[in-house]
Short mmCIF file of C-alpha atoms and ligand atoms in Angstrom, two decimals:
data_model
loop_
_atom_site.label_atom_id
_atom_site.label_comp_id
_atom_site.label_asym_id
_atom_site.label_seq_id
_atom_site.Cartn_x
_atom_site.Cartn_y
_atom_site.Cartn_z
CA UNK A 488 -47.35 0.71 -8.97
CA UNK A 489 -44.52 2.92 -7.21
CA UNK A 490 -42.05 0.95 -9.57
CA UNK A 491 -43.97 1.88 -12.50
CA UNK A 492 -43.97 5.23 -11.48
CA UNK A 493 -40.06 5.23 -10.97
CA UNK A 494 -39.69 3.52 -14.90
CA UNK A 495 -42.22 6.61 -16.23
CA UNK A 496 -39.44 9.32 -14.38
CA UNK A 497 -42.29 10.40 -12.49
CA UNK A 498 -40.87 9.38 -8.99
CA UNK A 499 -37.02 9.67 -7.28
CA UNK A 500 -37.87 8.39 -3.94
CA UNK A 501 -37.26 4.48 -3.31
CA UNK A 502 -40.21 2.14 -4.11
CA UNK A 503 -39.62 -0.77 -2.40
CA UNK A 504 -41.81 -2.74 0.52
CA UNK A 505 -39.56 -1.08 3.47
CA UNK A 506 -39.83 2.35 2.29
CA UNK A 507 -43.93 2.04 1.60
CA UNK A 508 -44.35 0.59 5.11
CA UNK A 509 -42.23 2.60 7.06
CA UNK A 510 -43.27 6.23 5.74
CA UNK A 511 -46.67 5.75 4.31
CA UNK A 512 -48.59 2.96 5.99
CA UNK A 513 -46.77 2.25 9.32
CA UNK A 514 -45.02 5.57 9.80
CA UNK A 515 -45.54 7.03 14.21
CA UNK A 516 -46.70 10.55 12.41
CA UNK A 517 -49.44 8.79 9.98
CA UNK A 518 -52.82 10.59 9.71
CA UNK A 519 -54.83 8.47 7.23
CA UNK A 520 -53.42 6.39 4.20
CA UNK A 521 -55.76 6.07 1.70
CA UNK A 522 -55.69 3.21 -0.91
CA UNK A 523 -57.54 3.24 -4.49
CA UNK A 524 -58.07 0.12 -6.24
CA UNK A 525 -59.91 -1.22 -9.15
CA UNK A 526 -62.50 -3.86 -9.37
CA UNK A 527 -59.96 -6.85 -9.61
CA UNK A 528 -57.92 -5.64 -6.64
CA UNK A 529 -55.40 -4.02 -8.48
CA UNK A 530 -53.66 -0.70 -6.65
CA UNK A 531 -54.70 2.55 -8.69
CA UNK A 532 -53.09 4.39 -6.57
CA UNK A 533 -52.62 5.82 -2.59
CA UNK A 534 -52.60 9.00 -0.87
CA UNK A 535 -50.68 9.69 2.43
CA UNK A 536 -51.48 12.39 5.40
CA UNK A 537 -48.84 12.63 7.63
CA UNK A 538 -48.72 15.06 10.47
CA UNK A 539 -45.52 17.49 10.56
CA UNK A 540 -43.12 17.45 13.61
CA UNK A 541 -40.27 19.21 14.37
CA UNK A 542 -37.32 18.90 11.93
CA UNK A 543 -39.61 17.06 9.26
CA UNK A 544 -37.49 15.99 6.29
CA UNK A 545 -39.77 18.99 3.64
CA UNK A 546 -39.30 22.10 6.78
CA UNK A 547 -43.12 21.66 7.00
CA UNK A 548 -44.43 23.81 9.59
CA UNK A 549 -44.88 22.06 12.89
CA UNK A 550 -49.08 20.89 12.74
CA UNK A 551 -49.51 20.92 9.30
CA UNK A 552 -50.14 17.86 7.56
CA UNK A 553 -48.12 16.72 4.78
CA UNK A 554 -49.35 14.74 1.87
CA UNK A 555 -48.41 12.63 -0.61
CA UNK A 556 -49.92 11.40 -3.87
CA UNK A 557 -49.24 8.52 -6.00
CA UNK A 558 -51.77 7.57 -8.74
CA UNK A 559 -50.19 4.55 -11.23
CA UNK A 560 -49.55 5.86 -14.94
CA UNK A 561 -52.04 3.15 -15.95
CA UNK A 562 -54.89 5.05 -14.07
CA UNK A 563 -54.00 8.53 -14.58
CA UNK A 564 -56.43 11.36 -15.52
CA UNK A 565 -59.38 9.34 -14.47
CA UNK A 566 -60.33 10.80 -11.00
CA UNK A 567 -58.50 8.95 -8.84
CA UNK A 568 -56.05 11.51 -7.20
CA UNK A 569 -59.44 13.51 -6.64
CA UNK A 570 -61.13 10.57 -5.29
CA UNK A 571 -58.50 10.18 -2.83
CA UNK A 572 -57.97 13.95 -2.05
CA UNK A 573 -62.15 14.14 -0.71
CA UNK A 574 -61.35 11.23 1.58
CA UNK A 575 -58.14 12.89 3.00
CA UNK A 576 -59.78 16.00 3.36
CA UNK A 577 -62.28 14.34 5.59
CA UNK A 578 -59.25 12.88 7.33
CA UNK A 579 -57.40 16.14 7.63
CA UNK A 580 -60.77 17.97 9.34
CA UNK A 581 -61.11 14.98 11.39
CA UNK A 582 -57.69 15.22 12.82
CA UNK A 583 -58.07 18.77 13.76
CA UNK A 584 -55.24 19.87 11.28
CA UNK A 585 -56.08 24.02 9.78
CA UNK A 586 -53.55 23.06 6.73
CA UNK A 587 -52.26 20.51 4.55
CA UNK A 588 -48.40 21.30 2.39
CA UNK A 589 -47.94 19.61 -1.03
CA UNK A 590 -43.94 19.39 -1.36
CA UNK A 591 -43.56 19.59 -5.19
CA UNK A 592 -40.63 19.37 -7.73
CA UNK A 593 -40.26 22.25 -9.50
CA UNK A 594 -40.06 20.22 -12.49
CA UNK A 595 -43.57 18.18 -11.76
CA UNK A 596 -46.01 19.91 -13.98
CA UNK A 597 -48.82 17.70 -13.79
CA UNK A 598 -48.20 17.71 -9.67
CA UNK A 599 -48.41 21.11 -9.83
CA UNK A 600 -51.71 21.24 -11.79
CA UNK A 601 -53.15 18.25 -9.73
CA UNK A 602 -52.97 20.27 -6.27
CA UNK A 603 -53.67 23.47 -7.62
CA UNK A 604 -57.17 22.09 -8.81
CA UNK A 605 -57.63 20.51 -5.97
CA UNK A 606 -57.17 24.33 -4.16
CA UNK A 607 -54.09 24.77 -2.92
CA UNK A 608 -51.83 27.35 -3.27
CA UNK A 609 -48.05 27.98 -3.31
CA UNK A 610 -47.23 30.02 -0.47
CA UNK A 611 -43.07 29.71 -0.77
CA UNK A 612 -40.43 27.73 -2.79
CA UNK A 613 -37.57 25.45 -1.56
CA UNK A 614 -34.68 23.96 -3.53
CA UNK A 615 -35.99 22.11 -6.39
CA UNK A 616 -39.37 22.16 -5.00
CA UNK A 617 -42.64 24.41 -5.24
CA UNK A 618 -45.01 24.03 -1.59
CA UNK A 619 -48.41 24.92 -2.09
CA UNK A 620 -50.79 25.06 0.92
CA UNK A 621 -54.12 23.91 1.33
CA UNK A 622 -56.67 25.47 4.02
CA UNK A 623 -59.03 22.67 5.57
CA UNK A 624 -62.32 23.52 6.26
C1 COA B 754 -50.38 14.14 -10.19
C2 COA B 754 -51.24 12.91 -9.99
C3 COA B 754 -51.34 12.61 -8.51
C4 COA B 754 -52.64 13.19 -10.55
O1 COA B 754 -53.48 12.07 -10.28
P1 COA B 754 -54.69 11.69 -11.24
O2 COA B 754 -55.43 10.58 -10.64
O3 COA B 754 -54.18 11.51 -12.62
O4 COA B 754 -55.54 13.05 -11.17
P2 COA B 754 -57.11 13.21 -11.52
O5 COA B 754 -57.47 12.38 -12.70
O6 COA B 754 -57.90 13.00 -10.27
O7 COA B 754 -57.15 14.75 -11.96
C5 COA B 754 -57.65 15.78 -11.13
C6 COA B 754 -57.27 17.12 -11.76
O8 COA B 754 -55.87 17.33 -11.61
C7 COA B 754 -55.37 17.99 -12.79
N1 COA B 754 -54.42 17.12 -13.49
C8 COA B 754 -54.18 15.80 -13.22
N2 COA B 754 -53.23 15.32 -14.05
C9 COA B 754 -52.89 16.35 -14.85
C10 COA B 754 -51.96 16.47 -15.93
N3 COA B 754 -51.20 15.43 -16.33
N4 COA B 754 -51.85 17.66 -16.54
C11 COA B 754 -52.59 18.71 -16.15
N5 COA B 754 -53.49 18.66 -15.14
C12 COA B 754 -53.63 17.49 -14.50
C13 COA B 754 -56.55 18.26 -13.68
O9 COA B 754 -57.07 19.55 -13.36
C14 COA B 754 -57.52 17.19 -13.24
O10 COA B 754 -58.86 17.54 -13.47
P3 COA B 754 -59.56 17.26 -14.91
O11 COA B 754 -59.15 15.90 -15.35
O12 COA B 754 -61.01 17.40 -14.63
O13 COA B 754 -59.02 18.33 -15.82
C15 COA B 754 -50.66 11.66 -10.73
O14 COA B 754 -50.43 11.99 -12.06
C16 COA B 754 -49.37 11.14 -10.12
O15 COA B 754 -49.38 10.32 -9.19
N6 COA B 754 -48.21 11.59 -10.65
C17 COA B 754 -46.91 11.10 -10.20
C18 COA B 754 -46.59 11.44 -8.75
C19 COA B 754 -46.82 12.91 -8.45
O16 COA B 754 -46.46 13.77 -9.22
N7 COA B 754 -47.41 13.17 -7.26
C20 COA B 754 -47.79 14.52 -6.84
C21 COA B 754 -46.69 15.46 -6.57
S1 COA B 754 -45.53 14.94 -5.35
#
C-alpha cells in the first residue's frame, strides 16, 4: 500500500518492512497505530500517533502528538482517513495529549484539505512543509 503510494508521487519517505516497523508500529514513542482494512483483509490504509520528544525529526513541540496518515490510492475519498482520525482521537484523549501536529508538504493539497476537515489548523510553516494543529478534546 505504502509502495503504491510512492508509484502515485504521493509519498517520499521509504516504504519498506524496516521503516513501517520501526517508526509506525514498533517505534518507543508510539501512541496508537491504527490499521483499516477491507473485508478480504486487504490494508486500506493506517494512521500513526506518536508522542513528540525532544529533538523530534518535524521540531514538534515536546507533548504533542504527531500523526501520520496513509490511506492506499485504491481506497481514497471513501472515509477511511476519517474513520481512522475518530479512533485516534479517542487515542489522543486517552493518552492525556491537549494537541495533535500534522507535518504537511507544502505541495500536498489533498493532505492539506484532509486535516483541515478533520479541524485542524496551521499554526506555522517549516521548509517545504505546512503544520497545522489540532486541539483534543
Ligand atoms: C490525504 C488522505 C489521508 C485522505 O484520506 P482519505 O481516506 O481519502 O480521506 P476521506 O475519504 O476520509 O476524506 C475526508 C475528507 O478529507 C478531505 N479530502 C480527502 N481527500 C481529498 C482530496 N483529494 N481533495 C480534497 N479534499 C480531500 C475531504 O474534505 C473529505 O471529506 P468529503 O469526502 O466528505 O468531502 C489520503 O489521500 C492519503 O493518504 N494521501 C497520501 C498521503 C498523505 O498525503 N497523507 C497526509 C499528509 S502527510
Amino acid at each position: 500500500m505504502l509502495q503504491l503510494l510512492v508509484q502515485a508521487g504521493k509519498r517520499i519517505s521509504p516504504a519498506h518492512e524496516a521503516f513501517v516497523l520501526s517508526h509506525y508500529i514498533g517505534n518507543p514513542d508510539g501512541i496508537r497505530c491504527s490499521l483499516a482494512e477491507d473485508d478480504d483483509g486487504s490494508v486500506l490504509g493506517f494512521q500513526s500517533l506518536v508522542l513528540a520528544r525532544d529533538g523530534n525529526r518535524y521540531g514538534t513541540p515536546i507533548g504533542w502528538g504527531i500523526i501520520g496518515t496513509h490511506v492506499s490510492p485504491l481506497a481514497a475519498r471513501r472515509g477511511v482517513g476519517r474513520q481512522l482520525f475518530e479512533v485516534t482521537e479517542l487515542a489522543a484523549a486517552a493518552a492525556g495529549l491537549e494537541k495533535i501536529e500534522a507535518f504537511i508538504g507544502e505541495k500536498n493539497a489533498e493532505g492539506q484539505a484532509y486535516y483541515e476537515k478533520m479541524g485542524f489548523v496551521t499554526y506555522r510553516l517549516a521548509e517545504g512543509a505546512v503544520c497545522k494543529c489540532y486541539e483534543v478534546g
